[in-house]
Tab-separated table of C-alpha atoms and ligand atoms in Angstrom:
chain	number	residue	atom	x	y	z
V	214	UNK	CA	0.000	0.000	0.000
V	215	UNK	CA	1.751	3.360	-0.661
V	216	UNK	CA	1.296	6.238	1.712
V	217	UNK	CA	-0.062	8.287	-1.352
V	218	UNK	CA	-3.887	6.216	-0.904
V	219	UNK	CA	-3.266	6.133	3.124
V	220	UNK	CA	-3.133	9.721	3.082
V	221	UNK	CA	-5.492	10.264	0.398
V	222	UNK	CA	-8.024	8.323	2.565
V	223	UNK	CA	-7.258	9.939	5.926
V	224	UNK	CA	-7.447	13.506	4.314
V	225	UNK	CA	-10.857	12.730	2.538
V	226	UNK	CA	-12.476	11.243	5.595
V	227	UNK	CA	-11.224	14.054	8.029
V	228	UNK	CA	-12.670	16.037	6.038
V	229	UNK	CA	-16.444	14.725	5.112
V	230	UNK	CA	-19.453	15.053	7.519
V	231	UNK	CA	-19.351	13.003	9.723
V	232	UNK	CA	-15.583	12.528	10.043
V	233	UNK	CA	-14.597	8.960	9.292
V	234	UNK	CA	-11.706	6.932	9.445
V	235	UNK	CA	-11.186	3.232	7.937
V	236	UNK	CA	-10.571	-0.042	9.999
V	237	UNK	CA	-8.341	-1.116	7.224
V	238	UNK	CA	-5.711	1.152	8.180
V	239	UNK	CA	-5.405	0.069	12.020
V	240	UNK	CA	-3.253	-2.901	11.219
V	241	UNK	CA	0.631	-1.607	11.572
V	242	UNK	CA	2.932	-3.347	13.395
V	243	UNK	CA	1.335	-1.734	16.899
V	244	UNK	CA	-1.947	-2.355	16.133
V	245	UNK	CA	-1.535	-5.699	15.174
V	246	UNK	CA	-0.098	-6.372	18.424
V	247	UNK	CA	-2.832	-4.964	19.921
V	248	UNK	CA	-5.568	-7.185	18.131
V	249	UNK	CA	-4.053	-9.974	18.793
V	250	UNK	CA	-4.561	-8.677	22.385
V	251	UNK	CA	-7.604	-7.956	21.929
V	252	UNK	CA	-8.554	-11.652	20.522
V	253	UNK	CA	-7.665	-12.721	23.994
V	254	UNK	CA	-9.558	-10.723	26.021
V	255	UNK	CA	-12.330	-12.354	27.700
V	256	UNK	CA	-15.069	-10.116	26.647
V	257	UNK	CA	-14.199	-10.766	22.898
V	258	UNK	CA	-16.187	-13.752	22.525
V	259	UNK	CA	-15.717	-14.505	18.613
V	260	UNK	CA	-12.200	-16.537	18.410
V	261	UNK	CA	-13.383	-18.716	20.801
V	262	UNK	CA	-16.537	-20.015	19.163
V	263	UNK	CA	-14.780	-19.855	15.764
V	264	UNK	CA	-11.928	-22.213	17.114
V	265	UNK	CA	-14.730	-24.187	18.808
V	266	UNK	CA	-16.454	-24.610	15.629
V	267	UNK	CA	-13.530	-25.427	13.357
V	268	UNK	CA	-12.650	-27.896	16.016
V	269	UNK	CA	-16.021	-29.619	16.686
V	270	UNK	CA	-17.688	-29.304	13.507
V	271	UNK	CA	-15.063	-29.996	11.157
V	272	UNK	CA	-16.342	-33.099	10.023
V	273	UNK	CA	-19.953	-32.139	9.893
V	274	UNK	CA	-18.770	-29.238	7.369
V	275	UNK	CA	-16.657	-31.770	5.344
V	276	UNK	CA	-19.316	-34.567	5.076
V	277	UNK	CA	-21.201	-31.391	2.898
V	278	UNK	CA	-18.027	-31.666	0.808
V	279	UNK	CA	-18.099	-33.849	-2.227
V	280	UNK	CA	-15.352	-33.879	-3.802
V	281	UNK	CA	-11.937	-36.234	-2.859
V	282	UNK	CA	-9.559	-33.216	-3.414
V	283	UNK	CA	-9.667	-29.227	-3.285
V	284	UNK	CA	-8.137	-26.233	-2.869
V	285	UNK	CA	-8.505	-24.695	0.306
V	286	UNK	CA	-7.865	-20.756	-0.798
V	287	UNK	CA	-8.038	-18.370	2.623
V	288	UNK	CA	-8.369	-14.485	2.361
V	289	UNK	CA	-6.764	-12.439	4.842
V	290	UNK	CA	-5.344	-15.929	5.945
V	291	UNK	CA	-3.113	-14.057	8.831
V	292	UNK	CA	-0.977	-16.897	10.849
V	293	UNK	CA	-3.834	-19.744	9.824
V	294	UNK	CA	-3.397	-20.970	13.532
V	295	UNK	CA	-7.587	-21.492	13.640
V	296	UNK	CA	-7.249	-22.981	9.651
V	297	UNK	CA	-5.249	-25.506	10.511
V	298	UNK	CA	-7.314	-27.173	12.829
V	299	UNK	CA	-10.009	-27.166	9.593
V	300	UNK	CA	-7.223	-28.493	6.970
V	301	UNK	CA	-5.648	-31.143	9.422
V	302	UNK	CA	-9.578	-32.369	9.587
V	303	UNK	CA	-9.918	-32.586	6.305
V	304	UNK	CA	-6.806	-34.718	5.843
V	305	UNK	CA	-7.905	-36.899	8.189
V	306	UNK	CA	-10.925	-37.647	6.202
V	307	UNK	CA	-8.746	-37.895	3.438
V	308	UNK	CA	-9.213	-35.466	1.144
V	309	UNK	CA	-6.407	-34.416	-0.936
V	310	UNK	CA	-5.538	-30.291	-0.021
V	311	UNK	CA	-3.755	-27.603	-1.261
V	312	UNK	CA	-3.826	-24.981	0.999
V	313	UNK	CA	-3.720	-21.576	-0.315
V	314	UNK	CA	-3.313	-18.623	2.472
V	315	UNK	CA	-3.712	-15.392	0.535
V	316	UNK	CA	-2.250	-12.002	2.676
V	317	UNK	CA	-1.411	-8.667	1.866
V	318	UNK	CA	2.007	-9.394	4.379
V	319	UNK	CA	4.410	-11.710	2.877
V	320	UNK	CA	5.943	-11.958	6.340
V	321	UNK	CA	2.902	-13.292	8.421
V	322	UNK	CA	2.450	-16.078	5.313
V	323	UNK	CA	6.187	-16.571	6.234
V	324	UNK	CA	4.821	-17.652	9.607
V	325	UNK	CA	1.769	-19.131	8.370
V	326	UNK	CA	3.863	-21.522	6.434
V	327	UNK	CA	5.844	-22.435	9.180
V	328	UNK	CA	3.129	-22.742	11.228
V	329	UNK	CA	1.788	-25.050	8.814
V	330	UNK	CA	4.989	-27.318	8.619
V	331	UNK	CA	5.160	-27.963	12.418
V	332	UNK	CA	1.241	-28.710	12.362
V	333	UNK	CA	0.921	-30.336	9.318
V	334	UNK	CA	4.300	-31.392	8.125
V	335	UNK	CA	3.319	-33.212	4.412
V	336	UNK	CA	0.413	-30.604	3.498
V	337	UNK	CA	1.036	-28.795	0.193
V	338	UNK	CA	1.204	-24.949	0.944
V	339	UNK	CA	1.297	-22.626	-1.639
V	340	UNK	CA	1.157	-18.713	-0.210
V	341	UNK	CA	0.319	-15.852	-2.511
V	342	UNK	CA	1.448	-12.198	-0.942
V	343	UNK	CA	-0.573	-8.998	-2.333
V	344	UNK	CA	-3.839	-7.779	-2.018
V	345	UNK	CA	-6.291	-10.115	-3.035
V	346	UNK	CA	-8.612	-8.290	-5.413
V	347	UNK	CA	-5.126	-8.648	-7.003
V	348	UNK	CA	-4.210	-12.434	-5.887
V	349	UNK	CA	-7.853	-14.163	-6.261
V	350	UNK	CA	-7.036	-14.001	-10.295
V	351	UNK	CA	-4.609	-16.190	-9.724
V	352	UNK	CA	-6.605	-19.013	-8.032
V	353	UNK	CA	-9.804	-18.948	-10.447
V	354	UNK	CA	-7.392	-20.814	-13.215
V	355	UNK	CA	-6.753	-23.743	-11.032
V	356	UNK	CA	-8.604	-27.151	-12.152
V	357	UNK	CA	-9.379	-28.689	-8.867
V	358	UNK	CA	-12.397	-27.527	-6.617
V	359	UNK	CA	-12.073	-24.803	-4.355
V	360	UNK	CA	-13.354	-23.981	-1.246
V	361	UNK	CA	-12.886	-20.156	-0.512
V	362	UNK	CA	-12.568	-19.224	3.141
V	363	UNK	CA	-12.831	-15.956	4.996
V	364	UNK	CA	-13.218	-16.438	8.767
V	365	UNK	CA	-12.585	-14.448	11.612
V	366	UNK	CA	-15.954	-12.093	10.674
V	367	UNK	CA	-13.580	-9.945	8.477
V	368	UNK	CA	-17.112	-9.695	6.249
V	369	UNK	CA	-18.080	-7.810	9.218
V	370	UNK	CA	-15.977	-4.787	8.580
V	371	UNK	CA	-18.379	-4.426	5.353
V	372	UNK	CA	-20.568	-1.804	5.331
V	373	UNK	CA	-24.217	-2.428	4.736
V	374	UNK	CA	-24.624	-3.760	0.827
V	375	UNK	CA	-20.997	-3.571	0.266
V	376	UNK	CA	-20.761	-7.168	1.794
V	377	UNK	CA	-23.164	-8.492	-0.776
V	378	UNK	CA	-20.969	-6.557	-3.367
V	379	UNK	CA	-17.643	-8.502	-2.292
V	380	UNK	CA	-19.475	-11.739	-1.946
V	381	UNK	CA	-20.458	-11.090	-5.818
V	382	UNK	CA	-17.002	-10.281	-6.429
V	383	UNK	CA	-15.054	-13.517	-4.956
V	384	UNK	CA	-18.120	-15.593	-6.570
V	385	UNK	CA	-16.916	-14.623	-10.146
V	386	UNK	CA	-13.710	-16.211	-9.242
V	387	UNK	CA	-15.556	-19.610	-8.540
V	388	UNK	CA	-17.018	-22.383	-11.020
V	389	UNK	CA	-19.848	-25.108	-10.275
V	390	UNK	CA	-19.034	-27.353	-7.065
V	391	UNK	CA	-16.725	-24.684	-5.023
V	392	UNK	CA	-17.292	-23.488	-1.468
V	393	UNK	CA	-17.530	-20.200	0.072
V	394	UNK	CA	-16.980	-20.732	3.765
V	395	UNK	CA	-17.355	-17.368	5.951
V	396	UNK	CA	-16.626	-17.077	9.802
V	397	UNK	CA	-19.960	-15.021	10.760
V	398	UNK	CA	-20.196	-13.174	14.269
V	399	UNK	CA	-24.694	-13.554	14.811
V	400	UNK	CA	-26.850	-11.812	16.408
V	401	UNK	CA	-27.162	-12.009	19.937
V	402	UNK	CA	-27.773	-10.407	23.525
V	403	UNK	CA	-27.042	-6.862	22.549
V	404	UNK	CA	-25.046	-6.345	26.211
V	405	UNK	CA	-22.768	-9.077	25.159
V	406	UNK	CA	-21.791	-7.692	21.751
V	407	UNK	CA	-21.087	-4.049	23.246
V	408	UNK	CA	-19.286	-5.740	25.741
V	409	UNK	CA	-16.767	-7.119	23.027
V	410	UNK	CA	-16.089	-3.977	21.504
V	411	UNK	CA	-16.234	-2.011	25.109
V	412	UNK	CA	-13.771	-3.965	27.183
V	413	UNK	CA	-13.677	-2.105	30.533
V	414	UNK	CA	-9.073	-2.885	30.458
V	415	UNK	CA	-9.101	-0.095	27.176
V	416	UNK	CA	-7.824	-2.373	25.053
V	417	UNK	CA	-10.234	-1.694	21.769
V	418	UNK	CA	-9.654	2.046	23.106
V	419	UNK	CA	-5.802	1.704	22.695
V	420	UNK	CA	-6.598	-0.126	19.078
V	421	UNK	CA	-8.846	2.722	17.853
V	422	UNK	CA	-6.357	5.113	19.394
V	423	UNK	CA	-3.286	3.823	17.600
V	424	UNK	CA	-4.613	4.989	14.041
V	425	UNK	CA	-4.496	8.358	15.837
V	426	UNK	CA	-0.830	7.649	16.319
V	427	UNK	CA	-0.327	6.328	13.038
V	428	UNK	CA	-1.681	9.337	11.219
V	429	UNK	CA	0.951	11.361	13.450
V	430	UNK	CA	3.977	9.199	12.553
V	431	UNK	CA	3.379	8.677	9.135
V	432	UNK	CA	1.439	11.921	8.201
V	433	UNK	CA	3.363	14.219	10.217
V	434	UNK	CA	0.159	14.942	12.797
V	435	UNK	CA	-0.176	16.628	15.560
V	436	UNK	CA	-3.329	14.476	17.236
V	437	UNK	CA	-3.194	15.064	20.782
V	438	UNK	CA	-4.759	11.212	21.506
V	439	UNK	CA	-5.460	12.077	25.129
V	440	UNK	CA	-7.986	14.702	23.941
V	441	UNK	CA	-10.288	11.525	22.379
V	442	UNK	CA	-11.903	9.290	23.738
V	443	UNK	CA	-13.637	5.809	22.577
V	444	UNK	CA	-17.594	5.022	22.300
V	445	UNK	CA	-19.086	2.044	20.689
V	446	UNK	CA	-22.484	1.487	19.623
V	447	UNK	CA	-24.922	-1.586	18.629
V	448	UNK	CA	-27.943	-1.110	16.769
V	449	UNK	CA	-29.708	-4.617	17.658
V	450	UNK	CA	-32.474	-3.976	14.505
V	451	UNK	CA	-29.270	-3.232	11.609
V	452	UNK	CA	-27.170	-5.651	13.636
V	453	UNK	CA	-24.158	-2.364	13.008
V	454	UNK	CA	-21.757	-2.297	15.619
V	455	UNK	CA	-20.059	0.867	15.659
V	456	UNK	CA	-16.835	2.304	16.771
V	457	UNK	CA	-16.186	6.268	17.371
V	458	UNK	CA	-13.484	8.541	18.766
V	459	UNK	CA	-15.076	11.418	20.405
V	460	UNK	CA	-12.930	14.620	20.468
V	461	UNK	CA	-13.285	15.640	24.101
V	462	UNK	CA	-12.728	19.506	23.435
V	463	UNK	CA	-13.023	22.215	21.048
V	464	UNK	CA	-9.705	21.550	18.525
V	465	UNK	CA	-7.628	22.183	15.620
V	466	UNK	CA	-5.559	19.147	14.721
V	467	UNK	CA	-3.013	19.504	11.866
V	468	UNK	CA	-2.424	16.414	9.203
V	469	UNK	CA	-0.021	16.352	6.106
V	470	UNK	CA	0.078	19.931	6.103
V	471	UNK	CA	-3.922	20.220	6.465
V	472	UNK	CA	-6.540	21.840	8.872
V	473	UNK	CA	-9.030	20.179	10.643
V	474	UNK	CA	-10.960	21.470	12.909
V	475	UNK	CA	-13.137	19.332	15.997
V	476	UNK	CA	-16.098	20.730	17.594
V	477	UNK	CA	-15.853	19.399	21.278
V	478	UNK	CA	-17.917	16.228	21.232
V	479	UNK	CA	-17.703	15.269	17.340
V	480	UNK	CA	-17.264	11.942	16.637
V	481	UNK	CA	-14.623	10.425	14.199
V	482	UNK	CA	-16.657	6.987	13.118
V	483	UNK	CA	-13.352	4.597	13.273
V	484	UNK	CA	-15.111	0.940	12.311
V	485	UNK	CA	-18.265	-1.001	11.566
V	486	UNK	CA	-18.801	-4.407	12.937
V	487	UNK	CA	-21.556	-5.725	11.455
V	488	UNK	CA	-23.589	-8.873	12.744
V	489	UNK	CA	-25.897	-11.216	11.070
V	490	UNK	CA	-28.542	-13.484	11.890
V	491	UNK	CA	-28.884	-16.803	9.891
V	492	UNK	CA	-32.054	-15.606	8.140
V	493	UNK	CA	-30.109	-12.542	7.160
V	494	UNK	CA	-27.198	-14.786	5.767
V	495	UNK	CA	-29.637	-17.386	4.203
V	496	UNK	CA	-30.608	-13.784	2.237
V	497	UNK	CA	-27.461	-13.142	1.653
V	498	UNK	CA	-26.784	-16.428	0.030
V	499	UNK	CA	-29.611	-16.025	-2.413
V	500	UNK	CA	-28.884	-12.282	-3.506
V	501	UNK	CA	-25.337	-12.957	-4.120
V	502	UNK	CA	-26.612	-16.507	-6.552
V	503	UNK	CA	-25.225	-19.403	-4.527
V	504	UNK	CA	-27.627	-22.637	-4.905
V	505	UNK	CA	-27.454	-23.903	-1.202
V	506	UNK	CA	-25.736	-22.679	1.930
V	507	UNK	CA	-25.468	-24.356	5.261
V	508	UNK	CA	-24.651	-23.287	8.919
V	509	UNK	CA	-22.685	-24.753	11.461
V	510	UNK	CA	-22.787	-22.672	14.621
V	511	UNK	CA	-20.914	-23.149	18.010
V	512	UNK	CA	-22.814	-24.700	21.742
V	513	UNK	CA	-24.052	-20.839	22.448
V	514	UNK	CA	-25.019	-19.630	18.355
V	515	UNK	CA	-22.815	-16.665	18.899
V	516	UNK	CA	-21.014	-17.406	15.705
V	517	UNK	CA	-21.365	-19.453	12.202
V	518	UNK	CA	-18.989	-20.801	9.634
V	519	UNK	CA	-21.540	-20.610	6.733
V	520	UNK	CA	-20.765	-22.772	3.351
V	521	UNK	CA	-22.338	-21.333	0.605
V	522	UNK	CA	-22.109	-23.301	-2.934
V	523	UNK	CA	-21.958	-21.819	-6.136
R	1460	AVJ	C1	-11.010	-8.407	12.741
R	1460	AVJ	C2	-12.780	-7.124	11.807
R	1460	AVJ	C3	-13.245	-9.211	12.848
R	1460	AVJ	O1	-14.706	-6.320	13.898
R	1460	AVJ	O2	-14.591	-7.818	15.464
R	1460	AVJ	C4	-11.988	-6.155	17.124
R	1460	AVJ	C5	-11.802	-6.139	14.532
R	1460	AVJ	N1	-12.386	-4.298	16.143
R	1460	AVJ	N2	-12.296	-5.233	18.053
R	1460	AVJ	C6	-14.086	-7.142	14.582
R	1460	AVJ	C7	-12.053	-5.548	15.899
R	1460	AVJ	C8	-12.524	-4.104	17.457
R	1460	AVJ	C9	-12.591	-7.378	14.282
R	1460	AVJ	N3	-12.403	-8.004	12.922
């Protein structure tokens, strides 16, 4: 990613109404460290259930699965540590696998591989580093079956009818007989998915915080973080779960050589988290032209890994 579209984006969301800032950028080398803080916090419900899924269900999942070999192609695969617990599943019911972790960072696939060798030493890996509106090209030419993943409710950071738009744009990428398999955060007790994104030790704070910091390293800003402070919101009817930094005072802030100027209490909308129920996904599934989908869910339905098939 070159700074030119990082500060392109920063400047043009400063300055609409309402301010807004994107989720993609939060992942430097900081606030990477900080999700993966934030994944173990015991308020942040979703890895868990995920894991427990891809751990329990495994083999309900692959009994839907046809086929005696595929490629397993993951987006945004990060480390794969939850994957692997799917792909060593699958070899045990032997199918054959090629795993295919897409990532924007060559050097977490450089992990992921490793990863994959001490977990799963014999499984074919085959990493692809860029971004994969780029990388997915490369996959569609492939003869054997595919199952696409995307866990971790990444489709979550989608807003409104621009999740349905993606999902149209990976399934042009797939043929007859592929999988789409999404890690879904659902519906639930509104209290507990606040509390996830509210967690009283200030880590999600910190994370929303650190773009703040990143904008003054790398965009020579002046951001005086103390003066904002963190609010989330869930809208149980949309299922939007929303992130905001709230500029405590009256302010002017300078960024790349630019004005902008806070009223005291304006927000800065940082992220959207969206959540689904399975009715909404079944919806989903039809709008975007897949023939069947199924759900497996974990022991308290927080979460879903949803196969869709083209
Ligand atoms: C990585 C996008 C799934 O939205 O739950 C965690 C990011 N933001 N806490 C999410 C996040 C605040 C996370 N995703």
């Amino acid at each position: 990613m070159t700074t030119d579209t990082f500060e392109k984006d920063i400047l043009k969301g400063l300055q609409s109404k309402p301010k807004r800032l994107f989720s993609k950028y939060f992942y430097d080398d900081k606030g990477s460290a900080l999700f993966q803080q934030i994944m173990h916090l015991p308020e942040y419900y979703l890895p868990g259930c995920e894991t427990e899924i891809l751990q329990q269900r495994a083999k309900d999942i692959i009994n839907k699965l046809p086929q005696a070999s595929y490629d397993v192609v993951e987006l945004g695969a990060g480390d794969g540590s939850k994957t692997a617990y799917f792909l060593d599943a699958m070899i045990r019911e032997k199918k054959k696998v090629t795993y295919i972790p897409l990532d924007i960072s060559p050097e977490i696939l450089s992990v992921n591989e490793e990863i994959m060798r001490q977990r799963l030493p014999g499984l074919c890996v085959k990493p692809i580093a860029g971004d994969y509106f780029e990388t997915l090209k490369e996959i569609s030419s492939r003869e054997v079956p595919k199952i696409i993943l995307f866990l971790g409710s990444n489709i979550g950071n989608f807003e409104g009818e621009k999740a349905l738009g993606f999902i149209r744009f990976v399934k042009r990428f797939m043929g007859k007989g592929d999988y789409f398999m999404l890690g879904v955060d659902l519906k639930k007790h509104p209290r507990t998915i606040l509390a996830a994104y509210d967690d009283p030790a200030g880590i999600t704070k910190k994370f929303n915080i650190n773009l703040l910091d990143r904008i003054n390293r790398e965009l020579n800003g002046n951001f005086n973080t103390a003066d904002f402070d963190h609010y989330a919101s869930y809208d149980p009817i949309s299922g939007a779960t929303k992130s905001y930094l709230i500029s405590k005072v009256a302010q002017k802030v300078q960024v790349a050589s630019h004005t902008v100027g806070f009223h005291a209490f304006e927000p800065i909308h940082m992220e959207v988290s969206q959540k689904y129920s399975l009715e909404d996904l079944d919806q989903i599934r039809f709008q975007a032209g897949f023939s069947t989908d199924h759900h497996f869910t974990d022991s308290k339905s927080y979460f879903s890994i949803s196969l869709f098939e083209v």
